[in-house]
Every structure is written in C-alpha cells, then in structure tokens.
Amino acid sequence: MADKKEIVMSGIRPTGFLHLGNYFGAIRNYVKMQEDFECYFMVADWHSLTTHPDTKELQGNVQRVLAENIACGLDPDKVALYCQSHVHTTAELYLYLNMLAYKGELEKTVTFKDKVRQHPENVNAGLLTYPVLQTADIILHRAKYVPVGKDQEQHLEMARNFANRFNHRYGEVFPEPVAYNYNAELVKVPSLDGGGKMSKSENQMATLYLSDDDDMIRKKVMKAKTDNGPTEPNAAKPEYIENIFGLMKLVCAQDVIAKYENDYNSCNIRYGDLKKQLGEDMAKFIGPIRDKINTILPDKKYLQQVMEQGAEKANKSANETMKLVREAMGLKYY
Ligand code: TYM
C-alpha cells in the first residue's frame, strides 16, 4: 500500500478580489502542493464575518474566490476545495479550543491590535478569537503544512500553541502545524505605493488584482513610487525601490532584472523604462489568469458542484478527527 500523504490546509477570506500577494504568498504553493500532499483549501467565510458583517456581497465573493483559485491552477478533483461554513464541526472544535485560549495572549495578537485600530466601533469576540477559529480550520484535518504569506506567521505560532495545549491536556491528537513556502522564506508582496503590503480591501490603486485588465495593470505599475535614481555607484536601495525590484523578480526574466540592477549600480537607471517593462511583464503574467477567471465565474452550476464535492471530502476528514477529539476529551458517555 502507498504511504499516506502528508496533510496540507490553508484558507482565504472572501473579502474582495484576490491579488498578486495572495497568489505568490499562498496560491502558488497550493498549486504545487496538490501534486504531492493531501490538500484541504477553503474559503474562510466565517472569518470574513469578523470584519465584514454585511453579507450582501458574500455569495458573489465566495464564488469569486473559488473561481480565482481554480483559474490559478487548483484542481478540485485533486484537492478538497470547500467553504468553511459547510464544515460544521469547525465550530465545535473552535468551541473546545476557546477553553484553552487565554484573553491575554489573544489581545496581544498583532492582527487583532491592527483591526481594533482600524475599526474601534466593532471590536467583537469573534475578532478576538480569530486565531482560535483559524487553528480549528487547520487541526480539524490534522494538517502539518500550512502554505501562507508572511502576515500569517503569528497565527501559525498560536495554532502550534493551541494544538500543543490540547495534546498536553487530553492526549496526542494533533501534529504541530507549520507555515510553509516551498524551499524559501514566507513571502510578503509589497504594495506599489512604497509602504505596507498588497491587500484585498486597502490601497486598491497600489494593489495588482488577478482580475485587473492590462491597461489598469500598466497604469498602476507606472504610478509606483520611485525617485531620481541613485547618485553614487552601488548605493543601497531605499525600501520602495527594493520593493519594485522584488516585484520584478516575481515576473521578469533574469537578464532583464540583471540589466536594471547594473543600471542602478552604475547610476544610469531610467525608472520610466523599468516600470514600462514591469507593467508589460505583469500584464503578460496576470492576463491568462484573468481570462480563466472570466470563463469560470459565470458557471454557477460548476461552482456549486465544486463546493459540494469539496465539502464532502472535508467533512469526511473532519468527522474522523472529531471522533478522536471527543474521545480524548472524555465527551463520550455510553
Ligand atoms: P487572507 O484572506 O488575508 O489572505 C489569504 C492568503 O494570502 C496571503 N497574503 C499575502 N502573501 C504575501 N503578500 C501579501 N501582500 C499577501 N496578502 C495576503 C496570506 O498570508 C494568506 O496566506 N487568516 C487567513 C485566512 C485563514 C486561514 C485559515 C489561513 C482562515 N483560516 C487556515 C490558513 C489556514 C487570512 O486572513 O488570509
């Protein structure tokens, strides 16, 4: 019999159009990992309610995230591609884990503090326990690897703590989940305005979406922050210039990057030309993904079938884990 494959789990919130950061931080890894691992990838609709209580656009956003994942190369026949709210045992495990998570550590989470700053009028308990729900998503499948971007590092550290705490109190049920990126550090794709990261709902003109048209891509890249260029040979690059070279490394050919590195080091760089080239290469990269999104998204019947098939696979794995969880906890009375 073949060895059982190692288990992978990850998720994306349906809070807007997916962008280059989601692709290079997460989905690129999903697509590679689907060949060698048992994979569970989901749309985190419950998580989106912590910050987006208005559900008018939720259905469309869930369908879009699914279509975008498939357009990037995810095969719903190879992986479980599902919706978080279709796996009800997630909520049960979340409840048990909440008894093992302390208010103090939750309040110290960087993403929680950011959200409190952004929306002081909506500091709800779901927001505070966001990392607990994320842990439930992951360990519900006893996953070991979690492909995510750099912004999720702290959540993964918390997931390890909660899983270990459960194991110590009730017995070994869960492996320690780790954040994962193929043979490299976790990725942070910077925004084009020189500060922060690309994001689904903030700074939209500085974020390249997988559904942007070619002209919009060129326009956004041309607006990226630059300056008059270095005045000394081999000068250190300011962060916003480093970021542009970082974006080039994602989509441009080696010799193109080498040329502009040389131009920079010899103080001959023309940022207008560089951005033109980067805009073309970005458009070439994003174009085929956008076209696929546009063919998949209108097929609602197909998307429903994907969700049903994904939920079935995910529930099977979740039910097996929950049997072990309830037994380990002594929640079995006859
Ligand atoms: P979300 O929806 O914010 O982002 C989805 C994935 O994209 C990555 N990402 C980035 N990577 C690099 N550069 C960027 N600029 C960038 N922006 C986003 C994120 O790291 C993430 O991998 N809490 C999660 C959703 C979630 C989840 C889970 C993840 C719910 N349950 C279980 C893993 C496992 C989130 O908000 O992702």
Short mmCIF file of C-alpha atoms in Angstrom, two decimals, residues 88-276:
data_model
loop_
_atom_site.label_atom_id
_atom_site.label_comp_id
_atom_site.label_asym_id
_atom_site.label_seq_id
_atom_site.Cartn_x
_atom_site.Cartn_y
_atom_site.Cartn_z
CA HIS A 88 -19.92 22.47 10.88
CA THR A 89 -17.51 20.56 13.08
CA THR A 90 -15.15 23.52 12.63
CA ALA A 91 -17.42 25.40 15.05
CA GLU A 92 -17.39 22.54 17.55
CA LEU A 93 -13.60 22.32 17.60
CA TYR A 94 -13.38 26.13 17.81
CA LEU A 95 -15.53 25.98 20.95
CA TYR A 96 -13.28 23.39 22.63
CA LEU A 97 -10.14 25.34 21.69
CA ASN A 98 -11.63 28.55 23.08
CA MET A 99 -11.39 26.98 26.55
CA LEU A 100 -7.64 26.59 26.00
CA ALA A 101 -7.00 30.11 24.66
CA TYR A 102 -6.36 32.97 27.07
CA LYS A 103 -7.66 36.50 26.81
CA GLY A 104 -4.21 38.00 27.41
CA GLU A 105 -2.50 36.17 24.54
CA LEU A 106 -5.39 36.89 22.16
CA GLU A 107 -5.29 40.59 22.96
CA LYS A 108 -1.58 40.70 22.13
CA THR A 109 -2.06 39.35 18.59
CA VAL A 110 -0.78 41.89 16.05
CA THR A 111 -3.68 41.38 13.61
CA PHE A 112 -6.17 41.91 16.47
CA LYS A 113 -4.48 45.15 17.52
CA ASP A 114 -4.47 46.35 13.88
CA LYS A 115 -8.18 45.62 13.48
CA VAL A 116 -9.01 47.38 16.75
CA ARG A 117 -7.16 50.45 15.47
CA GLN A 118 -8.96 50.32 12.08
CA HIS A 119 -12.47 49.62 13.46
CA PRO A 120 -12.76 50.70 17.10
CA GLU A 121 -16.57 50.54 16.76
CA ASN A 122 -16.59 46.79 16.07
CA VAL A 123 -14.25 45.02 18.48
CA ASN A 124 -16.26 41.79 18.69
CA ALA A 125 -15.44 38.49 20.40
CA GLY A 126 -15.07 36.77 17.00
CA LEU A 127 -12.27 39.17 16.15
CA LEU A 128 -10.52 38.43 19.44
CA THR A 129 -10.75 34.67 18.91
CA TYR A 130 -9.95 34.83 15.17
CA PRO A 131 -6.70 32.82 15.63
CA VAL A 132 -8.63 30.14 17.55
CA LEU A 133 -11.02 29.64 14.63
CA GLN A 134 -8.05 29.54 12.25
CA THR A 135 -6.45 26.86 14.44
CA ALA A 136 -9.67 24.83 14.30
CA ASP A 137 -9.64 25.06 10.47
CA ILE A 138 -6.11 23.68 10.36
CA ILE A 139 -6.07 20.98 13.00
CA LEU A 140 -9.54 19.71 12.07
CA HIS A 141 -7.71 17.87 9.29
CA ARG A 142 -4.63 17.18 11.45
CA ALA A 143 -2.66 19.21 8.89
CA LYS A 144 1.09 19.59 9.19
CA TYR A 145 1.85 22.18 6.49
CA VAL A 146 0.03 25.48 6.06
CA PRO A 147 1.00 27.46 2.93
CA VAL A 148 0.53 31.15 3.82
CA GLY A 149 2.18 34.55 3.39
CA LYS A 150 4.38 36.22 5.97
CA ASP A 151 1.46 38.12 7.56
CA GLN A 152 0.10 34.81 8.90
CA GLU A 153 3.26 33.78 10.77
CA GLN A 154 1.96 34.77 14.21
CA HIS A 155 -1.36 32.99 13.66
CA LEU A 156 0.56 29.82 12.89
CA GLU A 157 2.64 30.18 16.03
CA MET A 158 -0.60 30.47 18.00
CA ALA A 159 -2.01 27.42 16.22
CA ARG A 160 1.01 25.42 17.38
CA ASN A 161 0.47 26.62 20.95
CA PHE A 162 -3.22 25.70 20.97
CA ALA A 163 -2.59 22.29 19.36
CA ASN A 164 0.15 21.53 21.90
CA ARG A 165 -2.02 22.67 24.77
CA PHE A 166 -4.79 20.33 23.64
CA ASN A 167 -2.32 17.44 23.32
CA HIS A 168 -0.88 18.04 26.80
CA ARG A 169 -4.27 18.25 28.45
CA TYR A 170 -6.16 15.50 26.63
CA GLY A 171 -3.57 13.32 24.85
CA GLU A 172 -1.78 13.40 21.50
CA VAL A 173 -4.31 14.02 18.74
CA PHE A 174 -2.75 16.81 16.65
CA PRO A 175 0.55 17.31 14.81
CA GLU A 176 2.22 20.73 15.14
CA PRO A 177 1.21 22.80 12.08
CA VAL A 178 3.88 24.95 10.43
CA ALA A 179 3.67 27.87 7.98
CA TYR A 180 5.07 26.74 4.65
CA ASN A 181 6.60 28.11 1.48
CA TYR A 182 8.48 25.91 -0.98
CA ASN A 183 12.19 25.93 -0.09
CA ALA A 184 12.09 29.57 0.93
CA GLU A 185 11.11 32.19 3.48
CA LEU A 186 7.48 33.21 3.75
CA VAL A 187 6.57 35.83 1.15
CA LYS A 188 5.35 39.40 1.61
CA VAL A 189 4.33 41.06 -1.66
CA PRO A 190 4.65 44.82 -1.08
CA SER A 191 2.12 47.39 -2.27
CA LEU A 192 3.11 49.68 -5.17
CA ASP A 193 3.00 52.85 -3.09
CA GLY A 194 6.15 52.01 -1.19
CA GLY A 195 4.54 51.17 2.15
CA GLY A 196 2.77 48.09 3.52
CA LYS A 197 1.60 45.03 1.61
CA MET A 198 -0.85 44.42 -1.20
CA SER A 199 -4.28 43.90 0.32
CA LYS A 200 -7.80 42.89 -0.82
CA SER A 201 -9.57 45.87 0.67
CA GLU A 202 -7.00 48.64 1.31
CA ASN A 203 -4.98 50.84 -1.10
CA GLN A 204 -6.59 49.42 -4.26
CA MET A 205 -4.56 51.56 -6.71
CA ALA A 206 -1.37 50.13 -5.17
CA THR A 207 -2.54 46.52 -5.41
CA LEU A 208 -2.44 44.38 -8.56
CA TYR A 209 -5.58 42.21 -8.70
CA LEU A 210 -5.73 38.95 -10.63
CA SER A 211 -8.74 40.37 -12.48
CA ASP A 212 -7.27 43.76 -13.44
CA ASP A 213 -7.24 44.44 -17.19
CA ASP A 214 -3.95 45.11 -18.99
CA ASP A 215 -4.36 48.89 -19.06
CA MET A 216 -5.14 49.03 -15.36
CA ILE A 217 -2.06 46.91 -14.60
CA ARG A 218 0.18 49.21 -16.67
CA LYS A 219 -1.37 52.28 -15.09
CA LYS A 220 -0.86 51.03 -11.53
CA VAL A 221 2.74 49.99 -12.19
CA MET A 222 3.58 53.36 -13.82
CA LYS A 223 2.34 55.06 -10.63
CA ALA A 224 4.64 53.03 -8.36
CA LYS A 225 6.80 55.22 -6.16
CA THR A 226 10.32 55.92 -7.48
CA ASP A 227 12.80 58.85 -7.29
CA ASN A 228 15.55 60.48 -9.37
CA GLY A 229 17.82 57.48 -9.02
CA PRO A 230 21.00 56.90 -7.00
CA THR A 231 23.80 59.50 -7.05
CA GLU A 232 26.60 57.12 -6.01
CA PRO A 233 27.56 53.80 -7.63
CA ASN A 234 26.41 50.64 -5.82
CA ALA A 235 24.25 52.60 -3.38
CA ALA A 236 21.88 50.77 -1.04
CA LYS A 237 18.30 50.80 -2.37
CA PRO A 238 15.56 52.62 -0.46
CA GLU A 239 12.74 50.26 0.58
CA TYR A 240 10.30 51.39 -2.16
CA ILE A 241 12.94 50.72 -4.85
CA GLU A 242 13.83 47.38 -3.25
CA ASN A 243 10.11 46.57 -3.45
CA ILE A 244 9.98 47.29 -7.20
CA PHE A 245 12.97 45.03 -7.82
CA GLY A 246 11.20 42.45 -5.64
CA LEU A 247 8.13 42.64 -7.90
CA MET A 248 10.35 42.28 -10.99
CA LYS A 249 11.79 39.07 -9.56
CA LEU A 250 8.28 37.60 -9.49
CA VAL A 251 7.53 38.07 -13.21
CA CYS A 252 10.53 39.35 -15.24
CA ALA A 253 13.25 37.37 -16.99
CA GLN A 254 16.67 37.06 -15.29
CA ASP A 255 18.53 39.08 -17.95
CA VAL A 256 16.01 41.93 -17.68
CA ILE A 257 16.48 42.10 -13.92
CA ALA A 258 20.29 41.92 -14.31
CA LYS A 259 20.22 44.83 -16.78
CA TYR A 260 18.30 47.08 -14.40
CA GLU A 261 20.46 46.02 -11.43
CA ASN A 262 23.51 47.09 -13.48
CA ASP A 263 21.85 50.35 -14.49
CA TYR A 264 21.07 51.04 -10.85
CA ASN A 265 24.59 50.25 -9.67
CA SER A 266 26.12 52.48 -12.34
CA CYS A 267 23.66 55.34 -11.68
CA ASN A 268 22.12 55.03 -15.17
CA ILE A 269 18.73 53.76 -14.19
CA ARG A 270 15.63 55.05 -16.01
CA TYR A 271 12.69 54.18 -13.82
CA GLY A 272 10.21 55.08 -16.58
CA ASP A 273 11.65 52.29 -18.76
CA LEU A 274 11.85 49.88 -15.85
CA LYS A 275 8.20 50.43 -14.96
CA LYS A 276 7.12 50.08 -18.58
#
